[in-house]
Coordinates of C-alpha atoms in Angstrom, one line a residue:
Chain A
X1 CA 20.3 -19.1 33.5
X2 CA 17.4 -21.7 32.6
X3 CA 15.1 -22.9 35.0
X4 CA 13.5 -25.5 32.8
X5 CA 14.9 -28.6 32.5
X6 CA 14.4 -29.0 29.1
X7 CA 16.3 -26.1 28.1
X8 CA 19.6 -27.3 28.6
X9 CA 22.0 -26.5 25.9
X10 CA 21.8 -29.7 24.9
X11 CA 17.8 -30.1 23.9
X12 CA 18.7 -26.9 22.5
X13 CA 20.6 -28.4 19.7
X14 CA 18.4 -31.2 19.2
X15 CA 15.2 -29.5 18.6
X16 CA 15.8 -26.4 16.4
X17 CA 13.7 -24.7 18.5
X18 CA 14.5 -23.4 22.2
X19 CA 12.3 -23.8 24.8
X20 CA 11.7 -19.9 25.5
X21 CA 11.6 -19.4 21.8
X22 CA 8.6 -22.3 21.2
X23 CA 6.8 -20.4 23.9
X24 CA 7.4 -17.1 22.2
X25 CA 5.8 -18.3 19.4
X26 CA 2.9 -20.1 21.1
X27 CA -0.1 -17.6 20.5
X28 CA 0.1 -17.4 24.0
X29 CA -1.6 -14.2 24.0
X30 CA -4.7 -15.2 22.1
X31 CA -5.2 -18.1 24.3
X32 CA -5.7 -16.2 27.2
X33 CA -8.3 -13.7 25.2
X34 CA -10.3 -16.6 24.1
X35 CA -10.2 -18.1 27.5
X36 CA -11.1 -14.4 29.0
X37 CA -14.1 -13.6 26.6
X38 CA -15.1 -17.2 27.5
X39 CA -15.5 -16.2 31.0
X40 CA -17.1 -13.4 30.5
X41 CA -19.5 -14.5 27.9
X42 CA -20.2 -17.3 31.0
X43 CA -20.7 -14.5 33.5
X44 CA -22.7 -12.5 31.4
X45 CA -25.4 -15.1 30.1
X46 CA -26.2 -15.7 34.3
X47 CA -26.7 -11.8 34.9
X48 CA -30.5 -10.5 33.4
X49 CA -29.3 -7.0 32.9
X50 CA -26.4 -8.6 30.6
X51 CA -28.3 -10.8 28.9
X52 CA -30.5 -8.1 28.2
X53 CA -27.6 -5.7 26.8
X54 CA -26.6 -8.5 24.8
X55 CA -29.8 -9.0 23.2
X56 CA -30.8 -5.4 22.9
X57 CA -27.6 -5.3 20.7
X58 CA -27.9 -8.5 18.6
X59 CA -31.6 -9.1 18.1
X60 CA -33.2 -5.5 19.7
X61 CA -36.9 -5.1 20.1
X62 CA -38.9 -4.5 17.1
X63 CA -39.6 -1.4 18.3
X64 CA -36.7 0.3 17.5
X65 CA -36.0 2.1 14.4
X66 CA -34.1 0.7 11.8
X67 CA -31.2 2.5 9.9
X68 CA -32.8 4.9 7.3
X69 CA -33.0 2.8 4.1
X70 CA -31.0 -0.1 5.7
X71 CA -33.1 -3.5 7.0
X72 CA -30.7 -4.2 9.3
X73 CA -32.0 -4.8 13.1
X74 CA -28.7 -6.8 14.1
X75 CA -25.8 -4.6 15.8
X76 CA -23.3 -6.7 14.9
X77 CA -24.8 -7.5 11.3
X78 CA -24.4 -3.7 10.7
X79 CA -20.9 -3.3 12.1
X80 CA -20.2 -6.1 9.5
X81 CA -21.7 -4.5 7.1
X82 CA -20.5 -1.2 7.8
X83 CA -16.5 -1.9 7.8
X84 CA -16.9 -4.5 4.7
X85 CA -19.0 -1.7 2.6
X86 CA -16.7 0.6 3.3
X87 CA -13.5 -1.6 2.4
X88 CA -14.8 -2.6 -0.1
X89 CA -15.0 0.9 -1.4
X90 CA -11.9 1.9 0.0
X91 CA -10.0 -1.2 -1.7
X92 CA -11.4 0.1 -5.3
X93 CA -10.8 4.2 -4.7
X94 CA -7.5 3.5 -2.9
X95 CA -6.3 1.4 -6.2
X96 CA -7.5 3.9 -8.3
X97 CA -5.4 6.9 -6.5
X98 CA -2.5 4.7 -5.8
X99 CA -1.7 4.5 -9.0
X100 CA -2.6 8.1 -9.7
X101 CA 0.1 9.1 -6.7
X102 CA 3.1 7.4 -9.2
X103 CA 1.8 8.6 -12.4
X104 CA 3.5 11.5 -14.3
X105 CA 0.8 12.8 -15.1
X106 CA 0.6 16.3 -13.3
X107 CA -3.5 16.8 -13.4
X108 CA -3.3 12.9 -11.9
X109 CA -0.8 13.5 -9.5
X110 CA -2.1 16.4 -8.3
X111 CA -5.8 15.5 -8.1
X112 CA -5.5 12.7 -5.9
X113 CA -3.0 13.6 -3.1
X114 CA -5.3 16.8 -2.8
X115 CA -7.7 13.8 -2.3
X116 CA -5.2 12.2 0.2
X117 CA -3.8 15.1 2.1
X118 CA -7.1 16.4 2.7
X119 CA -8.9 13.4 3.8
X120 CA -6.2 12.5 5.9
X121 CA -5.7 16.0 6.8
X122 CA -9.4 15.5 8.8
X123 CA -10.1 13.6 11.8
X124 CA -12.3 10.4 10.8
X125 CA -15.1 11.2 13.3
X126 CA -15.1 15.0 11.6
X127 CA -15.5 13.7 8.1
X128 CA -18.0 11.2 9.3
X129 CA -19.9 14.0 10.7
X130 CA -19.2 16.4 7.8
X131 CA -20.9 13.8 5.4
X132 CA -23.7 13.0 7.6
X133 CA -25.0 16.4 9.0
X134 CA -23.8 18.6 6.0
X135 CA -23.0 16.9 2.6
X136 CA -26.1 14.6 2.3
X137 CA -28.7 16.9 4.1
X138 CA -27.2 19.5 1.6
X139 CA -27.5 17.3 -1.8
X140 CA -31.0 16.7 -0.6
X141 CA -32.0 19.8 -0.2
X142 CA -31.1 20.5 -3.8
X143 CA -31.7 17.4 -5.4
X144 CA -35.0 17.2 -3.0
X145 CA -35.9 14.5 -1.0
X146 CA -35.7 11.6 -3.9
X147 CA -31.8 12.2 -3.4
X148 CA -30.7 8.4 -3.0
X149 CA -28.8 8.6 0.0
X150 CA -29.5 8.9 3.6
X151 CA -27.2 9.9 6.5
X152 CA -26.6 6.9 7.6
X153 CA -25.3 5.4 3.9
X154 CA -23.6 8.3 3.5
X155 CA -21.7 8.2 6.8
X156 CA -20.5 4.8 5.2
X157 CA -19.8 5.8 2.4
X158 CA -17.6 8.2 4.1
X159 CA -16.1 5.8 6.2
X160 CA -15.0 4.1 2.8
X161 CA -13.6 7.5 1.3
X162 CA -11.6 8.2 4.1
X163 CA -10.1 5.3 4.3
X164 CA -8.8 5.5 0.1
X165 CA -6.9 8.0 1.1
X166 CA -4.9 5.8 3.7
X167 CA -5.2 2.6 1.5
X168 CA -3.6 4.7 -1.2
X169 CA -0.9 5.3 0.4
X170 CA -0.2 1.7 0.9
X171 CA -0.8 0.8 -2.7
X172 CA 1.8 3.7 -3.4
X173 CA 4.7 2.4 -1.6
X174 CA 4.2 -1.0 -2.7
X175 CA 4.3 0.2 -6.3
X176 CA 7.5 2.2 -5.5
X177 CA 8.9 -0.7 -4.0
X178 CA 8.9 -2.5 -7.3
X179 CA 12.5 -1.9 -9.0
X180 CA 12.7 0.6 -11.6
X181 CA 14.3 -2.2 -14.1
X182 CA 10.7 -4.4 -13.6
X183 CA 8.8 -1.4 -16.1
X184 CA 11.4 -0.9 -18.3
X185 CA 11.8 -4.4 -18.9
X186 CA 8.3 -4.4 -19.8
X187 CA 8.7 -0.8 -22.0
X188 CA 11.5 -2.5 -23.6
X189 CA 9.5 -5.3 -25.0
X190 CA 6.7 -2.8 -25.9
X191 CA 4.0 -2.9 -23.8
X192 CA 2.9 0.5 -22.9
X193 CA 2.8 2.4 -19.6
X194 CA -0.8 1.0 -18.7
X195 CA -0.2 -2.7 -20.0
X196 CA 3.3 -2.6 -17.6
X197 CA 1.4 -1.2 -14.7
X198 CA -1.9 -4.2 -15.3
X199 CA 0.5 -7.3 -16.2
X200 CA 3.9 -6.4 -14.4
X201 CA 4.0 -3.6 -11.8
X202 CA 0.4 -4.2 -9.9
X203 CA 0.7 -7.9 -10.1
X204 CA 3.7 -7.8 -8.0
X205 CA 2.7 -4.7 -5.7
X206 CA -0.6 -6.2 -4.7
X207 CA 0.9 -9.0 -3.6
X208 CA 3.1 -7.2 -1.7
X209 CA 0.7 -5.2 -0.2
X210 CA -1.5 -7.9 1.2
X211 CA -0.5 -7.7 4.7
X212 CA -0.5 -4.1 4.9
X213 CA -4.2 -4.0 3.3
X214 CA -5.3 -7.0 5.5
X215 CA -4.5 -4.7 8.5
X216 CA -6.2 -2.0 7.6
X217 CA -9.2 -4.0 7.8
X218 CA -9.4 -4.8 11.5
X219 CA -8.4 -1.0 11.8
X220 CA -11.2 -0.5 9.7
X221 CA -13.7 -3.0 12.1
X222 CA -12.7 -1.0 14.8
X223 CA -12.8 2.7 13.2
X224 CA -16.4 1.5 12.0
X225 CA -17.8 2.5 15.4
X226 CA -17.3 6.2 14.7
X227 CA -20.6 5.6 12.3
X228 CA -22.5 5.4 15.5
X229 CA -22.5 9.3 15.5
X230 CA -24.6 9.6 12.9
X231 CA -26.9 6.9 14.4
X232 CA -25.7 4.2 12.6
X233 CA -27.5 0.8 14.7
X234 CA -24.0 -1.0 15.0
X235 CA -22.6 -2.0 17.9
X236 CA -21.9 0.7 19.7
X237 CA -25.0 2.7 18.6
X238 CA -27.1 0.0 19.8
X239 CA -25.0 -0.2 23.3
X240 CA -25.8 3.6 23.9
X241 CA -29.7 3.3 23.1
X242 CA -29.5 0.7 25.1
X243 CA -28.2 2.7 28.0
X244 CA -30.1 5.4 27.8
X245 CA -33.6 3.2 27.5
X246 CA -32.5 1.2 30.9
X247 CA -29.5 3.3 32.8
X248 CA -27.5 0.6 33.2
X249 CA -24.0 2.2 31.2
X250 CA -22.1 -0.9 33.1
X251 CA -23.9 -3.4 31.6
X252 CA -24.6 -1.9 28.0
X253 CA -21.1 -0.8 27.3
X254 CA -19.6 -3.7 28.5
X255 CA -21.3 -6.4 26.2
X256 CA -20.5 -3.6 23.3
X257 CA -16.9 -3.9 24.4
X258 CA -17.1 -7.6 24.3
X259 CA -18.8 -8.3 20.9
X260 CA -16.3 -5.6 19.2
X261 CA -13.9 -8.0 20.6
X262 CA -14.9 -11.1 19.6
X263 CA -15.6 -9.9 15.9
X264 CA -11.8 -7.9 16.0
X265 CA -10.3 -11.4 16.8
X266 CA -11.6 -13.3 14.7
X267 CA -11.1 -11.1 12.0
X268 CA -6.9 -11.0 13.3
X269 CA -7.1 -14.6 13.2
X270 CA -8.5 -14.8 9.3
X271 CA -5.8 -11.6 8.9
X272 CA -3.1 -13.6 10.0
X273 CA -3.9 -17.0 8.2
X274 CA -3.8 -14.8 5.3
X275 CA -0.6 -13.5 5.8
X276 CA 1.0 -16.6 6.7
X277 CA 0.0 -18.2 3.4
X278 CA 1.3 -15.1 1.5
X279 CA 4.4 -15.6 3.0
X280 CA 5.1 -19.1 2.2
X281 CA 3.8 -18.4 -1.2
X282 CA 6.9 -16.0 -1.0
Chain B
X1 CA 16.4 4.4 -47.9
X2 CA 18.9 4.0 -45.5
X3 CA 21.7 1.6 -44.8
X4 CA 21.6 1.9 -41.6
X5 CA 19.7 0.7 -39.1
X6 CA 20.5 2.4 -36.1
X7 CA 21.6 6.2 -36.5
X8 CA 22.8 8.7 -33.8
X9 CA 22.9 12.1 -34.5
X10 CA 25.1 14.6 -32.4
X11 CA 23.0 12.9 -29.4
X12 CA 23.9 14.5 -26.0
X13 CA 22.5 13.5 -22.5
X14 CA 22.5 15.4 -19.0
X15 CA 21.8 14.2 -16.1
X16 CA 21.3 17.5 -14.1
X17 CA 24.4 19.1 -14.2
X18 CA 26.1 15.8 -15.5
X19 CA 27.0 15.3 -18.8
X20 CA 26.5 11.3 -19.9
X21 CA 26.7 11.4 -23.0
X22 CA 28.8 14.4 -25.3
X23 CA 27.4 14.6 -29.0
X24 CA 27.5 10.7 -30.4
X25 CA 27.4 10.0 -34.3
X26 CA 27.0 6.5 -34.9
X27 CA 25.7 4.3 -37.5
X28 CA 25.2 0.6 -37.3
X29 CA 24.5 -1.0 -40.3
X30 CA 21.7 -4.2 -40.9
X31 CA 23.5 -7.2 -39.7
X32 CA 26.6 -5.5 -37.4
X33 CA 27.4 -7.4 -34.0
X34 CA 29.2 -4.1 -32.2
X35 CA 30.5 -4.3 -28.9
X36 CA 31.0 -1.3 -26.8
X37 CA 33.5 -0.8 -24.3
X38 CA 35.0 2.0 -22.0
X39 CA 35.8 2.7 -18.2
X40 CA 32.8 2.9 -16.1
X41 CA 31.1 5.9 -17.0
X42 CA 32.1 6.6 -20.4
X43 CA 28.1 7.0 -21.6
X44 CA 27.9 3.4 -22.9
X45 CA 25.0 1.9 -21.0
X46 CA 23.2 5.2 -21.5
X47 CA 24.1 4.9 -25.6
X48 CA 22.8 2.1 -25.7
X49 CA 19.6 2.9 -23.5
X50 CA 19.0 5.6 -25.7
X51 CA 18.5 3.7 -28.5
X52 CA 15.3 2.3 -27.3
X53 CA 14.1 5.6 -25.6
X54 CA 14.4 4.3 -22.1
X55 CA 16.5 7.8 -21.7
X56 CA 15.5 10.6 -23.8
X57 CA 18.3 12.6 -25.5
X58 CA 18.8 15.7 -24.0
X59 CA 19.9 17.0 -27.1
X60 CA 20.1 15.4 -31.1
X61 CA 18.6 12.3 -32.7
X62 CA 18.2 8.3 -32.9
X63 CA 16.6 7.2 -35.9
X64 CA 15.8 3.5 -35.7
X65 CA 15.2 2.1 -39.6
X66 CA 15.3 5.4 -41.0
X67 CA 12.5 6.8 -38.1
X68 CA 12.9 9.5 -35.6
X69 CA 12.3 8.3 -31.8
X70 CA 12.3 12.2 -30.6
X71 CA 9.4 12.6 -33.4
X72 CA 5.9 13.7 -31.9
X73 CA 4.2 11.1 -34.4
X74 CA 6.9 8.3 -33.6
X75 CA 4.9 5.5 -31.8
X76 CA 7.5 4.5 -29.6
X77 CA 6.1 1.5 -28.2
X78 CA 5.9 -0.1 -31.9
X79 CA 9.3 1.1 -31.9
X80 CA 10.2 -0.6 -29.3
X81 CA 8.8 -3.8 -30.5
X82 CA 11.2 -3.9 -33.1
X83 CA 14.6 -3.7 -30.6
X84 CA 14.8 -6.4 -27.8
X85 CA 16.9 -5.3 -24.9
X86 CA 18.8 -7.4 -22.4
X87 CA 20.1 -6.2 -19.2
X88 CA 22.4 -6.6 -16.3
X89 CA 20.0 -7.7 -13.6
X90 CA 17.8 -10.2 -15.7
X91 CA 14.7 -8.3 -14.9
X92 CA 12.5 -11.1 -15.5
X93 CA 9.2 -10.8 -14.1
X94 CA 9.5 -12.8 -11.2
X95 CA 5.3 -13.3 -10.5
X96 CA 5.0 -15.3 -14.0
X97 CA 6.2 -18.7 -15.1
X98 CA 9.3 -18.8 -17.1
X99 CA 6.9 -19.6 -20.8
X100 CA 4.1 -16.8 -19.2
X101 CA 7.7 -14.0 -19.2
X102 CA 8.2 -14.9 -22.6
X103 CA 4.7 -14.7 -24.0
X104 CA 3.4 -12.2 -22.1
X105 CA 4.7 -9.4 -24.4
X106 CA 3.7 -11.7 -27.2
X107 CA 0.2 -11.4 -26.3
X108 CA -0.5 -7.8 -24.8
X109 CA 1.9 -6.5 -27.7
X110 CA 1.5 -8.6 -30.9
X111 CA -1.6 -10.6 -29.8
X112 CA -0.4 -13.6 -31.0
X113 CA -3.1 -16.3 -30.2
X114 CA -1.8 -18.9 -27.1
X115 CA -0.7 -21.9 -29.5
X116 CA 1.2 -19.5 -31.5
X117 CA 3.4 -17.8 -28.5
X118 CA 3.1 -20.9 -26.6
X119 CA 4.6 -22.4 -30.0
X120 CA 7.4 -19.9 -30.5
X121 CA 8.0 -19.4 -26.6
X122 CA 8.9 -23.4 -26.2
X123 CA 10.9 -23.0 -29.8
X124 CA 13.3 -20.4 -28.1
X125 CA 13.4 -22.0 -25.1
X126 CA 15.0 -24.7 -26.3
X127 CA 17.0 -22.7 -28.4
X128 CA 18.9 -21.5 -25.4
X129 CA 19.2 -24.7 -23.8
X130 CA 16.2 -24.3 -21.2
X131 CA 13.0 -25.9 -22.4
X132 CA 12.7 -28.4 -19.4
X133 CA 12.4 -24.4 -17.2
X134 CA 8.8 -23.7 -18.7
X135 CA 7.2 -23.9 -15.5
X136 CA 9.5 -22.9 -13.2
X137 CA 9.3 -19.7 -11.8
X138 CA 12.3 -16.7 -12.5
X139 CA 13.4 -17.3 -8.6
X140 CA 14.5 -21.1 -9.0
X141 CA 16.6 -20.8 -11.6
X142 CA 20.0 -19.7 -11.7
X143 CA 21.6 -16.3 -12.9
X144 CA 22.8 -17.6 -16.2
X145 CA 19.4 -19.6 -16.5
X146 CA 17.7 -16.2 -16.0
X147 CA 19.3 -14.2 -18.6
X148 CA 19.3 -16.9 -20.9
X149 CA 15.6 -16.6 -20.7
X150 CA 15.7 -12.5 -20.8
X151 CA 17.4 -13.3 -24.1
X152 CA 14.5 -15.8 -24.9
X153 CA 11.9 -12.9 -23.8
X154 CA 13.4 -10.5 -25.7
X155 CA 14.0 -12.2 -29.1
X156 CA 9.8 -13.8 -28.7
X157 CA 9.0 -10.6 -30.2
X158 CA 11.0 -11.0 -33.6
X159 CA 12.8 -7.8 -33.0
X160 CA 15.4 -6.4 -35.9
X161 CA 18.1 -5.7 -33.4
X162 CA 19.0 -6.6 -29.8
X163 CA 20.6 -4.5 -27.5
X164 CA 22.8 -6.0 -24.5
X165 CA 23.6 -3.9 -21.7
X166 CA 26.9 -5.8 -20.0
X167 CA 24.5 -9.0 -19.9
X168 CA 27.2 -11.3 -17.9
X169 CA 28.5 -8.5 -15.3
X170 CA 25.8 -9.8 -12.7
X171 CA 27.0 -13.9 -13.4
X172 CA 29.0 -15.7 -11.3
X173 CA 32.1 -16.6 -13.5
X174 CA 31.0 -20.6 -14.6
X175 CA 27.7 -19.2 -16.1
X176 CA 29.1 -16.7 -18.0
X177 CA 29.9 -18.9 -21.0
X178 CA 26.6 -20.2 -21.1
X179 CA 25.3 -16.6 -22.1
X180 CA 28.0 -15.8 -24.3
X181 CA 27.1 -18.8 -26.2
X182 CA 23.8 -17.9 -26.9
X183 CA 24.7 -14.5 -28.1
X184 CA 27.7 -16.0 -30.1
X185 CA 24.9 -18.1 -32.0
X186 CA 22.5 -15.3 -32.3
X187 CA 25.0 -13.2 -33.9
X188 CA 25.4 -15.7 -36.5
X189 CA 21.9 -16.0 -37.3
X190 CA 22.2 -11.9 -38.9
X191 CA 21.0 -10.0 -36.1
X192 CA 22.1 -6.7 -35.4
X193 CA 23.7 -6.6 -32.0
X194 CA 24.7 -3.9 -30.1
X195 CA 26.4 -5.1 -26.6
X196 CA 27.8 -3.0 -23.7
X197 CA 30.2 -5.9 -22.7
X198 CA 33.5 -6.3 -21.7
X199 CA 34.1 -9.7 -22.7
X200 CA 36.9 -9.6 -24.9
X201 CA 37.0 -13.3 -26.0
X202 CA 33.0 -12.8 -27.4
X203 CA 34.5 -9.6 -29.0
X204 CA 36.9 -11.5 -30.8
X205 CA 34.7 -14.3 -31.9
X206 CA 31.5 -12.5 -32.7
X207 CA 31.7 -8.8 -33.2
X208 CA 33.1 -7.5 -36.3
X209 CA 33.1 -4.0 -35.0
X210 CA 34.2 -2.4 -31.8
X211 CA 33.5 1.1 -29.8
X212 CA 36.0 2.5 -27.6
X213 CA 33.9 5.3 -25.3
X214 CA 35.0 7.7 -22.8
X215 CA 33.7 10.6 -21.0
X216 CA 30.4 10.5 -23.3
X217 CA 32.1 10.4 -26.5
X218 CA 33.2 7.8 -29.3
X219 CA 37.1 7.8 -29.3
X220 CA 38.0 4.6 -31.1
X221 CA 35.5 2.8 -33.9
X222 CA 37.5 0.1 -35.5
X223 CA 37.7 -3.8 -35.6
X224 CA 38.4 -6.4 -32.4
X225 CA 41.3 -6.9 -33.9
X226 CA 42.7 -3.5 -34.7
X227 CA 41.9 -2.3 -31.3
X228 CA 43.8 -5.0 -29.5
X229 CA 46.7 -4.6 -32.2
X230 CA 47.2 -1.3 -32.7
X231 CA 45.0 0.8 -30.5
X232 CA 45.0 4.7 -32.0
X233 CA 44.7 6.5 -29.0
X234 CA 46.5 6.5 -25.5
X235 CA 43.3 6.2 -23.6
X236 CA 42.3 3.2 -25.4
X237 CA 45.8 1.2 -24.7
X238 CA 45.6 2.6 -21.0
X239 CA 42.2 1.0 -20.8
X240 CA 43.1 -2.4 -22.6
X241 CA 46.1 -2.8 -20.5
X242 CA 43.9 -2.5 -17.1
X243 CA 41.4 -4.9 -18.6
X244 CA 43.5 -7.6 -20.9
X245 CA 46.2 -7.7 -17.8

């Protein structure tokens, strides 16, 4: 039974759309986010101690220690940096043992989902910490202190390798989902296995892929926090020194909260705007 | 050095405990349109998938212009080169432009320069009736349209024999002429043509050899007209009679 007017059986008809269905697919949902972190951003710009959080996080004092071997002073700037260093890395590596997961190649095969099933086999946060407190401090102790990597890139870096080994995964199945006949079509003219894989089978996986990978990105964003255990000044690091300089956990992890909200949707929005062009592109 | 362009010696294939193919001996001579029929599962799409090394022999030979594709030294991808292949599902690429799934072997495989594919990609594609296609992408065109162009794709590379692996079975029935058209004409031209097919009337009008297979093996190896006429063996008339009606 319809309470609206409009969605009588016969408007129903006329536009191709129902009523309930055109507000099922109003973005309904991010409307009342925007409208929320408007509020809030409202509220919080008339409160000091906000205000204070907010700028502790973004532009803190120049007191406070910089990331080892990494200018960067803005919370946000580093969370930015962070998840797209470590995509970046993770796009590349995850490519690279995708197509080692399909090849027949036993060494291949077998090399990189040892890769997979033990990075994936690891909590994040344990690898992060693993790389941080043990890996790097141990290469430096060896390769002494010239050893060109901190903690902090390393936990980063690690970010990126841990995420290959999901990425992988994603470039795997869009590679099997390409039918068989597609490579031998290409075999049969005589290109071999590597020129079918460039010009035939990848083409058509990435493309495939897209929406997965562009996903795993905003996962990414979010997962980048973890980096904050190995004192990492993004967002959340920042929040916490923040805390613990002025006591005021309300305030501090609230604006943290807030400004991994605001970068998450706007990175959903760019996510989905992708996706919706790859779709009509078909 | 030898006649014969494709040779098959005492080739068997297993799949697991299935046996496709049971010990084939065939020669095709330089210049033979042979069409190869039997029930489904007789061996003949794996015969003729063989012959370019998309399935490995379990067991025996294929020698392709007097080389041996089982042969450690045997590049198979030159090999290859040399013997287009069409099959059932089209299998064009369907990310690249109809010209760009023609020339794309072309250039990765024979790096031609791009005036010279471009040249002999638009020359076939007007050969099978197409050429106003070039830009249009494998997805808009229809199912006779598309193995038309496999056709095209294949025959870009100048290869010495095509292989056809029951090219119309996926064609709605209006677009199946269009197809056997192109293949009548191409048998004309010389080529040597192997095709899994059971369309008798290109049989009769093109091939000047048939292959009766069943259960892996050759049973009948005669002319189109000797088979329909006066078919040797009882499984070939019981499998003419289900298919001529």
């Amino acid at each position: 039974m319809s309470l609206s007017k409009t969605d009588s059986p016969k408007s129903a008809i006329r536009s191709r759309l129902s009523f309930s269905e055109q507000m099922r697919q109003f973005p309904w949902w991010a409307i009342i986010m925007i409208v929320a972190l408007g509020i809030s951003l409202f509220g919080m710009l008339g409160n000091d101690n906000y205000r204070a959080a907010l700028n502790f996080i973004i532009n803190p004092p120049t007191s406070t220690e910089m990331a080892f071997g990494i200018g960067i002073r803005n919370g946000v700037m580093m969370t930015l940096v962070t998840t797209l260093t470590a995509y970046v890395i993770a796009l590349v590596l995850g490519l690279l043992l995708g197509i080692m997961r399909v090849s027949k190649n036993p060494v291949l095969f077998h090399a990189s989902t040892l890769y997979v099933e033990l990075m994936r086999g690891v909590p994040m946060l344990v690898l992060i910490i693993w790389i941080g407190f043990v890996v790097v401090p141990f290469l430096r102790q060896i390769f002494g202190q010239s050893f060109p990597l901190t903690g902090v890139q390393g936990a980063i870096l690690g970010l990126g390798f841990g995420y290959a080994a999901y990425l992988a995964e994603v470039y795997r199945s869009g590679i099997e989902s390409i039918p068989r006949g597609q490579m031998e079509a290409a075999r049969s003219l005589g290109m071999g296995y590597a020129q079918a894989m460039r010009y035939v089978i990848l083409p058509q996986a990435i493309r495939r892929v897209v929406p997965p990978l562009a996903n795993d990105l905003v996962a990414l964003l979010k997962d980048s926090a973890l980096v904050s255990v190995v004192a990492v000044p993004e967002i959340l690091q920042m929040a916490r020194l923040f805390v613990s300089r002025n006591l005021r956990a309300i305030e501090g992890y609230n604006a943290a909260a807030f400004l991994y909200l605001v970068v998450t949707l706007i990175f959903i929005i760019v996510v989905r705007l992708i996706e919706r062009r790859w779709n009509t592109n078909g | 050095m030898d006649d014969a362009i494709i040779r098959l010696v005492d080739v068997h294939k297993h799949f697991g405990r299935v046996a496709a193919l049971n010990g084939i001996n065939l020669e095709i001579g330089r210049g033979q349109v042979v069409v190869v029929i039997g029930p489904s599962g007789s061996g003949k799409s794996t015969m003729l998938r063989c012959i370019n090394h998309l399935e490995k022999p379990t067991e025996g030979h294929v020698y392709i212009e007097g080389v041996d594709l089982e042969a450690r030294t045997t590049n198979i991808n030159q090999t290859r080169a040399e013997v287009g292949m069409v099959f059932q599902q089209f299998n064009l690429f369907p990310h690249l432009t109809v010209l760009d799934n023609i020339t794309l072997a072309q250039r990765v495989v024979r790096k031609r320069d791009k005036v010279e594919r471009d040249r002999v990609g638009m020359e076939l594609l007007n050969r099978v009736g197409i050429p106003e296609k070039a830009g249009a992408y494998p997805g808009q065109l229809s199912g006779g349209q598309q193995q038309r162009v496999a056709i095209a794709r294949a025959l870009a590379m100048n290869p010495k024999i095509m292989l056809f692996d029951e090219p119309t079975s996926a064609l709605d029935p209006e677009m199946i002429k269009e197809v056997l058209d192109v293949m009548q004409d191409l048998a004309q031209t010389g080529m040597t043509m192997v095709c899994v097919t059971h369309e008798m009337g290109f049989a009769r009008a093109a091939a000047n050899r048939i292959i009766f297979m069943d259960q892996g093996m050759v049973v009948e190896d005669t002319t189109p007209n000797d088979l329909y006429n006066n078919p040797q063996h009882e499984r070939t008339r019981l499998f003419l009679s289900k298919i001529l009606h």
